[in-house]
PDB file of C-alpha atoms and ligand atoms in Angstrom:
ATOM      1  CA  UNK E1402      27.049  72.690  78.963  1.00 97.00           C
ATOM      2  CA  UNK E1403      27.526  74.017  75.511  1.00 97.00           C
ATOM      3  CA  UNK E1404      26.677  71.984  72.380  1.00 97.00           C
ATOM      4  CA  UNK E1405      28.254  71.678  68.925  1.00 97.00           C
ATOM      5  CA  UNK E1406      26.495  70.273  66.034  1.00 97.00           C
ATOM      6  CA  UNK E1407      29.354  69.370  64.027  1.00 98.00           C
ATOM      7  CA  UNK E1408      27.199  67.072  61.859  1.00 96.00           C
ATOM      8  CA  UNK E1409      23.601  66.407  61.572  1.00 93.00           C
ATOM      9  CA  UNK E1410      23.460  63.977  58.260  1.00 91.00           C
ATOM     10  CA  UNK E1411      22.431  60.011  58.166  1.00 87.00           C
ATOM     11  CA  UNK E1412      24.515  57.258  56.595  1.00 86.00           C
ATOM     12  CA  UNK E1413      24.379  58.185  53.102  1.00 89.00           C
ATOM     13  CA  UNK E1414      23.033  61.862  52.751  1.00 87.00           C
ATOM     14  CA  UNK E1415      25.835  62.943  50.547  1.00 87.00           C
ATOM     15  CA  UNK E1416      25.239  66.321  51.319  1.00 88.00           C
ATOM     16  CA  UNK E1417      25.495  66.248  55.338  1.00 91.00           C
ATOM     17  CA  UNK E1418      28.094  65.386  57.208  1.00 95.00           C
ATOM     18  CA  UNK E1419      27.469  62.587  59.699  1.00 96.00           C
ATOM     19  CA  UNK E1420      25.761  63.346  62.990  1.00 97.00           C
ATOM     20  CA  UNK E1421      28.805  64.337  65.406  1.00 98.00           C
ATOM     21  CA  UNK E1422      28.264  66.553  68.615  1.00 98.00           C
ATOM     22  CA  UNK E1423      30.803  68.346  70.678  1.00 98.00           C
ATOM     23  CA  UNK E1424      30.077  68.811  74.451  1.00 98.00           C
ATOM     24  CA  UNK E1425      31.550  71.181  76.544  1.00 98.00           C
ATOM     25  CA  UNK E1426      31.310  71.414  79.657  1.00 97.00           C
ATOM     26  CA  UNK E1427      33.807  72.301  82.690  1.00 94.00           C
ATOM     27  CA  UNK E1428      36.872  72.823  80.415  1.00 95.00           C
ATOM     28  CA  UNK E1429      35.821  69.356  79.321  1.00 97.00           C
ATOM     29  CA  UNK E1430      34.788  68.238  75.717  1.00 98.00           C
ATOM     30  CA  UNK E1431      33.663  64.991  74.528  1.00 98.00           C
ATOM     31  CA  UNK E1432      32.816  64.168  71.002  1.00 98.00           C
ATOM     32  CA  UNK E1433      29.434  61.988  70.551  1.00 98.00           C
ATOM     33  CA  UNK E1434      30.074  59.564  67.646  1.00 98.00           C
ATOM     34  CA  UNK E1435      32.784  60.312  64.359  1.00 98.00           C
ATOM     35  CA  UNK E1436      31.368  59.092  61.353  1.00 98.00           C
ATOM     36  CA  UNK E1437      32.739  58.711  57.706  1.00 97.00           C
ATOM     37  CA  UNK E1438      33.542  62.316  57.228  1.00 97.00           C
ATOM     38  CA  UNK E1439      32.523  64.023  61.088  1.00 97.00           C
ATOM     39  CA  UNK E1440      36.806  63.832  62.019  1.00 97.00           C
ATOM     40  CA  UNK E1441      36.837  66.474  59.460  1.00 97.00           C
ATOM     41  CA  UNK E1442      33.985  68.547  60.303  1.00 96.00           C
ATOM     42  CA  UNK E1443      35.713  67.966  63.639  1.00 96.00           C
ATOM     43  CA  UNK E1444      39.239  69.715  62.636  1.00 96.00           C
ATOM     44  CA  UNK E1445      38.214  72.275  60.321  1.00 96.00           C
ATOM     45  CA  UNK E1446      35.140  73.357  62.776  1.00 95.00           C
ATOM     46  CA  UNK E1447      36.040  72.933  66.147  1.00 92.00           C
ATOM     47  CA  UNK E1448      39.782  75.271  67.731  1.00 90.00           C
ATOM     48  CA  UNK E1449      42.592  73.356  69.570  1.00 94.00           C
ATOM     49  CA  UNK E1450      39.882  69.708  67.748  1.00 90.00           C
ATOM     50  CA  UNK E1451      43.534  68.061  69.070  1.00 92.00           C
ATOM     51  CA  UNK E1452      43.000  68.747  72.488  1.00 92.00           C
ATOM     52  CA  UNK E1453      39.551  67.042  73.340  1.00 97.00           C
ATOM     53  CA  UNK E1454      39.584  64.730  76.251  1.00 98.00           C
ATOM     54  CA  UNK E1455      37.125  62.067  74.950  1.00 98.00           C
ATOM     55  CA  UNK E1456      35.063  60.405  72.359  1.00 98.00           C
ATOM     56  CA  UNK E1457      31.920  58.523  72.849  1.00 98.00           C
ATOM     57  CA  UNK E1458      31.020  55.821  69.792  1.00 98.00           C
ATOM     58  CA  UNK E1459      27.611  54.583  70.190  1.00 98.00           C
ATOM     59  CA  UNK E1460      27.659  51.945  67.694  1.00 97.00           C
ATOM     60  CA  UNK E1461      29.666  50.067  65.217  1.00 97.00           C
ATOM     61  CA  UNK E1462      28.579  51.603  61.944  1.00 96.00           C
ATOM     62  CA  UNK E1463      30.502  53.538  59.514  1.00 97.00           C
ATOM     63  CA  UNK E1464      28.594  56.564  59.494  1.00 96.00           C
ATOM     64  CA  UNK E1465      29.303  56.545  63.608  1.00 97.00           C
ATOM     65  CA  UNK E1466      33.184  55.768  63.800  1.00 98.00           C
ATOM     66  CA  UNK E1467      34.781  55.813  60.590  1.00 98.00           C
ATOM     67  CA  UNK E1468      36.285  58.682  61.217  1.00 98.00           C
ATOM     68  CA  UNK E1469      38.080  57.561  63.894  1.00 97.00           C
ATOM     69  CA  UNK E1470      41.583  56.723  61.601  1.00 98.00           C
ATOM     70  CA  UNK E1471      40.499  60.430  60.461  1.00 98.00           C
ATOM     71  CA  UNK E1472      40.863  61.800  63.776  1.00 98.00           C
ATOM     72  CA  UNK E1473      43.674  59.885  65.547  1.00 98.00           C
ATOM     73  CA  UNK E1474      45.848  60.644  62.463  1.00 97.00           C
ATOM     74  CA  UNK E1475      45.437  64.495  62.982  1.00 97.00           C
ATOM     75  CA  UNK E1476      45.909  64.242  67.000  1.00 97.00           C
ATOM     76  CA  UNK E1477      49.323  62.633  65.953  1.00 97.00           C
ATOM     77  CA  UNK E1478      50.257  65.280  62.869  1.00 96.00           C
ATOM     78  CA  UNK E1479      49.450  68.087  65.594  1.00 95.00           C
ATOM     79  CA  UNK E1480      51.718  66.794  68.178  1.00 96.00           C
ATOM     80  CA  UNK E1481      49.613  65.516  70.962  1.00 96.00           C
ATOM     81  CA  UNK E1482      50.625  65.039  74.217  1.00 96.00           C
ATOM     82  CA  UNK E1483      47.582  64.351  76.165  1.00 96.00           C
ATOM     83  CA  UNK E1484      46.158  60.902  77.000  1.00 97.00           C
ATOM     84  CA  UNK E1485      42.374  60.617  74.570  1.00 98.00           C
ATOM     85  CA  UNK E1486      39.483  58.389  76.195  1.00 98.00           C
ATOM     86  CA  UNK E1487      37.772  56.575  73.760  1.00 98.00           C
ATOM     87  CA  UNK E1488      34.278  54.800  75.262  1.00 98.00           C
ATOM     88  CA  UNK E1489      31.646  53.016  73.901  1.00 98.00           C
ATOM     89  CA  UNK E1490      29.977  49.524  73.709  1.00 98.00           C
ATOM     90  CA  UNK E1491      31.289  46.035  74.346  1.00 96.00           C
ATOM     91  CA  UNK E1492      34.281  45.435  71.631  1.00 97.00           C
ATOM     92  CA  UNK E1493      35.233  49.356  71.492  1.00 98.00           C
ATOM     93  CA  UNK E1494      38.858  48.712  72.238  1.00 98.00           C
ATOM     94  CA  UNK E1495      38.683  45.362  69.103  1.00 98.00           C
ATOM     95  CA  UNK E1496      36.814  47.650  66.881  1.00 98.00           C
ATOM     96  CA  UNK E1497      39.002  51.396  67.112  1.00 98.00           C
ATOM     97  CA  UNK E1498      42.665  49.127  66.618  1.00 98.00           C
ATOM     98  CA  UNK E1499      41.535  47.037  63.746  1.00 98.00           C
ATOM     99  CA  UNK E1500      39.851  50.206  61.961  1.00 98.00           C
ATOM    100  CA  UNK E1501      42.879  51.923  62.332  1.00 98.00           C
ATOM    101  CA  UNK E1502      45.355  49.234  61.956  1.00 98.00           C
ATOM    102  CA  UNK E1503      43.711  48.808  57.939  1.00 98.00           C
ATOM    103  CA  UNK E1504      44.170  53.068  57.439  1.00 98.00           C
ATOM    104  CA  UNK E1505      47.299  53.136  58.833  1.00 97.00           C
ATOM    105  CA  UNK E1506      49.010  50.287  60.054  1.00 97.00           C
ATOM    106  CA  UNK E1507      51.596  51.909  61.775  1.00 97.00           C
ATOM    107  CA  UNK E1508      49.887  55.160  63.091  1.00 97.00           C
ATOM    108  CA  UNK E1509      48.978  52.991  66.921  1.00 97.00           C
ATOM    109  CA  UNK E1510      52.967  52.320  67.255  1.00 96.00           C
ATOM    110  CA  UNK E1511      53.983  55.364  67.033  1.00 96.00           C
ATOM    111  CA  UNK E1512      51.071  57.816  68.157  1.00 95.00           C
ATOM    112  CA  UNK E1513      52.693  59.218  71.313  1.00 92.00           C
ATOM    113  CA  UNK E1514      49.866  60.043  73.591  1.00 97.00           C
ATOM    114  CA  UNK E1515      47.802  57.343  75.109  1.00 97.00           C
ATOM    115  CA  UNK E1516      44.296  56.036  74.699  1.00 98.00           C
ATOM    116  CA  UNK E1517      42.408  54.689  77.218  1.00 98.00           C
ATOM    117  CA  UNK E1518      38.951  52.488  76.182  1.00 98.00           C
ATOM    118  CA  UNK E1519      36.136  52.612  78.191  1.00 98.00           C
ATOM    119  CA  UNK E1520      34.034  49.357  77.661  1.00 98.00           C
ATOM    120  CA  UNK E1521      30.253  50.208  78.507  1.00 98.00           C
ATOM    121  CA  UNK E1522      27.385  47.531  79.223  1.00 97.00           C
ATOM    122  CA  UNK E1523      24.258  48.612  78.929  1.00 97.00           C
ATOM    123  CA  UNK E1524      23.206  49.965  82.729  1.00 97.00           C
ATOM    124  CA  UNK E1525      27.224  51.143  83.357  1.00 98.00           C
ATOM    125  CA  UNK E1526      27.468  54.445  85.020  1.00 98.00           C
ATOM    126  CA  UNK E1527      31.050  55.824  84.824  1.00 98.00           C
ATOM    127  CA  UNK E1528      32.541  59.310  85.442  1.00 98.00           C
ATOM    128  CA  UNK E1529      35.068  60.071  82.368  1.00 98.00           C
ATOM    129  CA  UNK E1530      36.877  63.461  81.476  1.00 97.00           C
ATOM    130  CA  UNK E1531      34.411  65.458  83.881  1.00 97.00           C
ATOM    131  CA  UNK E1532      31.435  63.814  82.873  1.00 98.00           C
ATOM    132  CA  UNK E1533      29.538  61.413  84.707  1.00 98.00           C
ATOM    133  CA  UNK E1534      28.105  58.935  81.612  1.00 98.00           C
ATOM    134  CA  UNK E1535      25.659  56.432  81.793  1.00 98.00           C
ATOM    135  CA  UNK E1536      24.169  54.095  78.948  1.00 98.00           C
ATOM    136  CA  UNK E1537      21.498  51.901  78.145  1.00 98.00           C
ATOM    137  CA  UNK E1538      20.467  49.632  75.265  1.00 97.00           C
ATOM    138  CA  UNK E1539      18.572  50.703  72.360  1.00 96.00           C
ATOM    139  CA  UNK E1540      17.050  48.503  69.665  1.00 91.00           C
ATOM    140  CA  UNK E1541      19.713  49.210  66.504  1.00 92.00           C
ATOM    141  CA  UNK E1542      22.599  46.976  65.545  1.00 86.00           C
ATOM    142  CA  UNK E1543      24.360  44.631  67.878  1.00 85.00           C
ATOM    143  CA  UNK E1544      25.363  46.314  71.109  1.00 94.00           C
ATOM    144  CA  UNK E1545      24.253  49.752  70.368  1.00 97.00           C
ATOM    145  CA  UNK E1546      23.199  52.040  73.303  1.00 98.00           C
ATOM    146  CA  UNK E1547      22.104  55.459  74.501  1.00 98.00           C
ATOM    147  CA  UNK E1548      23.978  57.676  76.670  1.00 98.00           C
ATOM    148  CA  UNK E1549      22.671  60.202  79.726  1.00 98.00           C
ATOM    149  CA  UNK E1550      25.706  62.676  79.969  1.00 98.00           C
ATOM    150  CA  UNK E1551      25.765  64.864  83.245  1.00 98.00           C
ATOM    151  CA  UNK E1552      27.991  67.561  84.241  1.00 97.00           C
ATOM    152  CA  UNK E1553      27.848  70.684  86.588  1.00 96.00           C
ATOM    153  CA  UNK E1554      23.713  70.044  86.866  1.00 96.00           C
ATOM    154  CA  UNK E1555      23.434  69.393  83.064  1.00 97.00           C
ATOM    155  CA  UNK E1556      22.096  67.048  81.580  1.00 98.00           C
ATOM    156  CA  UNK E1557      22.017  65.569  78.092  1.00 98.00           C
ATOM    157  CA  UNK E1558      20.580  62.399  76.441  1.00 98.00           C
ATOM    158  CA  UNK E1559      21.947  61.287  73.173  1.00 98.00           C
ATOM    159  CA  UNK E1560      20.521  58.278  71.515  1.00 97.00           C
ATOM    160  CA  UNK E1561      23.209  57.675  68.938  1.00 95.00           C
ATOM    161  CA  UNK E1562      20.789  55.101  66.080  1.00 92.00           C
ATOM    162  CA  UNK E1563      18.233  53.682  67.180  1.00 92.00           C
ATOM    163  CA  UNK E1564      14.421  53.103  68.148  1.00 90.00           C
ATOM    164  CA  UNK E1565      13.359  54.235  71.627  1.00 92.00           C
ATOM    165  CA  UNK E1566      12.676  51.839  74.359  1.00 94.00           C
ATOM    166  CA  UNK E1567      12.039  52.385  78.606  1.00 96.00           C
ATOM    167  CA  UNK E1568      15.058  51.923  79.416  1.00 97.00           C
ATOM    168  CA  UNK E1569      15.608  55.213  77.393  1.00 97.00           C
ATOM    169  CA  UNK E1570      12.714  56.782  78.781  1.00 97.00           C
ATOM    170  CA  UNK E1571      14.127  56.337  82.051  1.00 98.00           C
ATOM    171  CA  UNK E1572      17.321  57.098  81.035  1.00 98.00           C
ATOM    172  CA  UNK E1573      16.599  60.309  79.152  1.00 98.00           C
ATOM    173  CA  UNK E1574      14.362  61.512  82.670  1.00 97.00           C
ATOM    174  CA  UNK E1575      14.227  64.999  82.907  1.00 96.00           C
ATOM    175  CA  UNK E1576      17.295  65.897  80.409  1.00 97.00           C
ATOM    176  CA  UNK E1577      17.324  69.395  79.360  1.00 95.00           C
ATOM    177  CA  UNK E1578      18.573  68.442  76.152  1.00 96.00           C
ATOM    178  CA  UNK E1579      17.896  65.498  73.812  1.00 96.00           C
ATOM    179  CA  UNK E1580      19.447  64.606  70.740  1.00 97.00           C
ATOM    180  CA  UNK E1581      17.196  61.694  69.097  1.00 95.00           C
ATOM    181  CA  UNK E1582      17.846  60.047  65.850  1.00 92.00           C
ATOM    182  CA  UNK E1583      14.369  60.579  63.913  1.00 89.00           C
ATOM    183  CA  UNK E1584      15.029  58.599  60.677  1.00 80.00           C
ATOM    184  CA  UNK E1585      11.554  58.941  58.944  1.00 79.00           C
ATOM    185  CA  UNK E1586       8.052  61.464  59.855  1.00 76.00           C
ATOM    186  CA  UNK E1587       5.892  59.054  60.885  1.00 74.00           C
ATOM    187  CA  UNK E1588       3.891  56.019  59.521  1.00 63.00           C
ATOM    188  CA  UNK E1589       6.050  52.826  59.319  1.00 60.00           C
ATOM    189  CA  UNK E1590       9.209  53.265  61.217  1.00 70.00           C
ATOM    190  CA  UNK E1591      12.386  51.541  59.359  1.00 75.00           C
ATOM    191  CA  UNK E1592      13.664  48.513  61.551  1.00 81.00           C
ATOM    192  CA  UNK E1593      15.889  49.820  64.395  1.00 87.00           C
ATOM    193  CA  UNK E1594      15.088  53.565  63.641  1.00 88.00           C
ATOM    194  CA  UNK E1595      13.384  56.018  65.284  1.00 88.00           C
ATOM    195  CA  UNK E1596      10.680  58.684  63.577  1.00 87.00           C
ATOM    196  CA  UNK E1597      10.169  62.086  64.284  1.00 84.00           C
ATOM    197  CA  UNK E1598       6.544  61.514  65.734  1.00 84.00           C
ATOM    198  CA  UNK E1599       7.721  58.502  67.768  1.00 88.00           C
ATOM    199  CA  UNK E1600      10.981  61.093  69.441  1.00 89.00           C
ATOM    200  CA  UNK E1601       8.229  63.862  69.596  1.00 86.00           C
ATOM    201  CA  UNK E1602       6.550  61.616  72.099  1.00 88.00           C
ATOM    202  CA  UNK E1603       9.170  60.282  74.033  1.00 92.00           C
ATOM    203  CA  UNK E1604      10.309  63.760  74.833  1.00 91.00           C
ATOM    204  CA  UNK E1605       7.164  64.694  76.113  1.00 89.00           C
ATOM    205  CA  UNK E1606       7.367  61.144  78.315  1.00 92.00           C
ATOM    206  CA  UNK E1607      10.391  61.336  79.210  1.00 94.00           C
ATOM    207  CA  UNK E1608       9.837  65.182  79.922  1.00 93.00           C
ATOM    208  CA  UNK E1609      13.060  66.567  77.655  1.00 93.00           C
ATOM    209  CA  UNK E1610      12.798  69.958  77.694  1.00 91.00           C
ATOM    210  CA  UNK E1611      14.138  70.888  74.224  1.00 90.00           C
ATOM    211  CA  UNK E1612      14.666  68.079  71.496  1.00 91.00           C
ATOM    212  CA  UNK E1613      17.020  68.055  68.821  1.00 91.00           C
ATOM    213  CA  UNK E1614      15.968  65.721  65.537  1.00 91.00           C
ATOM    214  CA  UNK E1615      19.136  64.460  64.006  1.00 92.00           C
ATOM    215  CA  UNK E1616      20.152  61.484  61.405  1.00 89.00           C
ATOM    216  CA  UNK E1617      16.876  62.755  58.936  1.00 84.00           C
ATOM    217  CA  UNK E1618      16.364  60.842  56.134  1.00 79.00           C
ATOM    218  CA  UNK E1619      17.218  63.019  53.090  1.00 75.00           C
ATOM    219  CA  UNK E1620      13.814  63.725  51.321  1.00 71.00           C
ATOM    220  CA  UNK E1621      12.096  64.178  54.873  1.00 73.00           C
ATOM    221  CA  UNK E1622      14.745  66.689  55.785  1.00 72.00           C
ATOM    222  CA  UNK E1623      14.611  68.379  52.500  1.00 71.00           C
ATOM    223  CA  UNK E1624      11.112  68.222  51.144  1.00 67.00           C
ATOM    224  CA  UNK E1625       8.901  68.136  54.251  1.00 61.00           C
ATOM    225  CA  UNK E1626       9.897  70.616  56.909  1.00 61.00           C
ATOM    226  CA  UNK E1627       6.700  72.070  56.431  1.00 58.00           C
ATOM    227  CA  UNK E1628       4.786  69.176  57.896  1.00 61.00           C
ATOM    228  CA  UNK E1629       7.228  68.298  60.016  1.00 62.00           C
ATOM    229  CA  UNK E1630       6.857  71.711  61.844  1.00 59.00           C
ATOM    230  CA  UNK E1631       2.977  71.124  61.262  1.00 57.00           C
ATOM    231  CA  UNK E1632       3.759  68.428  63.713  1.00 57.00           C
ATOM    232  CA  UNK E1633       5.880  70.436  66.035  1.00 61.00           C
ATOM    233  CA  UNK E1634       2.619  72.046  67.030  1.00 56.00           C
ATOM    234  CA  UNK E1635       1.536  69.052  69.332  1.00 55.00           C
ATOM    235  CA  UNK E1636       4.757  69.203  71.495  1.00 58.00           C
ATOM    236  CA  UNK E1637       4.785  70.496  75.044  1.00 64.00           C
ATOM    237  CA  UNK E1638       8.648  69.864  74.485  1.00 68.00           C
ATOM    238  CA  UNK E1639      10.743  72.516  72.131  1.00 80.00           C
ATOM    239  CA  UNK E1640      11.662  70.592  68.863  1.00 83.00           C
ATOM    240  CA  UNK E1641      14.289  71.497  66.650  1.00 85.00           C
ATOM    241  CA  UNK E1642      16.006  70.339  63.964  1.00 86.00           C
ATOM    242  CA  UNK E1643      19.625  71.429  63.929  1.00 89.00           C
ATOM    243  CA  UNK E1644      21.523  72.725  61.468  1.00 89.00           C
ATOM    244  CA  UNK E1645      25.194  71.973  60.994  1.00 92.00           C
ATOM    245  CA  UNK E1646      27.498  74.431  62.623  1.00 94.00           C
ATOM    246  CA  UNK E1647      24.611  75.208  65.314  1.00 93.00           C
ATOM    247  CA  UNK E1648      25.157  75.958  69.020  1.00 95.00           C
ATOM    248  CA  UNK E1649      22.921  75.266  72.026  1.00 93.00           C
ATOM    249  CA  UNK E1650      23.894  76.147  75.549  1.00 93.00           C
ATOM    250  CA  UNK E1651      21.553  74.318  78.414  1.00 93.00           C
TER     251      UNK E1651
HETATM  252 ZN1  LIG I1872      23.579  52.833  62.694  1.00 73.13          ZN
END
């Protein structure tokens, strides 16, 4: 299973693009989440970007599927053929038309492959493009939730936004890759966020084998690397923080 970190930023770090991940795995590829400006990341980044099989969206904010208009609009310029799976929480199906219905109001009409929405509760386990997903709720916005994504022995946990519960603990069990929204360092946690200490220790619970800290708050990204790899020290678990453009194979 092969990684791609086509974005790594939060909501409003102008400087990042928003956290977007391409799996691989199989002669499969799934996208996790296309923010604001991660559809373009997405085409100018990824070879054949019109030919993935499926996108997962793990929550209804801007930053996570904005880019969607983005991305269905190049799909159609580049002539696609191929039916696109589009999953994510209760509402997905609601959500991707009337986002891009107001971009383009005529793009759906017209597009010429299909898309198929997969609706996920919390606790769904479905097998989609090659990979067997399952999700569970996380405390964000609304109907967010976490995904476990398995293929050909591999397994990775993705939590999208949010801040960790059990039901990700057990959901995240014995991934070999995590990919954990870690808003702040420590100390008071924003509302529905996760910090890097708080990940840190639900990797080592949930024994992750290697961590990847995504969705950093701008000045902790920028300005305190240095004790944020002070922290790293504690961690049975490998901890990185990923840069755009950056590979990992598990
Ligand atoms: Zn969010």
């Amino acid at each position: 299973m092969k990684c791609v970190f086509l974005g790594i930023g939060s909501a409003f770090d102008a400087g990042q693009t928003n956290v977007s991940i391409l799996v691989e795995c199989g002669g499969n590829r799934i996208l996790l989440d296309c923010g604001f400006n991660a559809g373009h990341a997405c085409m100018n980044m990824v070879p054949d970007a019109h030919d993935i099989d499926a996108l997962w969206i793990s929550h209804f904010h801007g930053d996570h599927f904005f880019g969607l208009p983005f991305l269905l609009g190049s799909f159609f310029n580049a002539g696609r053929e191929k039916t696109f799976h589009i999953c994510g929480p209760e509402g997905i199906e609601d959500k991707v038309t009337q986002t891009v219905n107001l971009a383009y109001p005529s793009l759906l009409g017209k597009i010429g492959f299909g898309v198929v929405f997969h609706e996920f509760k919390p606790g769904d386990v479905k097998f989609v493009s090659g990979f067997g997903v399952s999700t569970c709720a996380i405390d964000h916005s609304g109907s967010a939730q976490a995904i476990r994504l398995e293929c050909a022995g591999k397994v990775l946990f993705y939590t999208g936004d949010g801040a960790l519960n059990d039901d990700c603990t057990q959901l995240a069990k014995n991934a070999q890759l995590g990919i954990l929204e870690a808003y702040s360092l420590d100390g008071p946690v924003k509302k529905g966020h996760s910090s890097i200490m708080a990940s840190v220790n639900f990797a080592i619970s949930a024994r992750i084998d290697t961590v990847c800290l995504v969705h950093l708050e701008n000045f902790v990204r920028t300005c305190r690397v240095k004790n944020v790899l002070k922290q790293f020290s504690l961690s049975d678990s490998t901890v990185i923080i990923p840069e755009q453009g950056q590979v990992f194979e598990i």
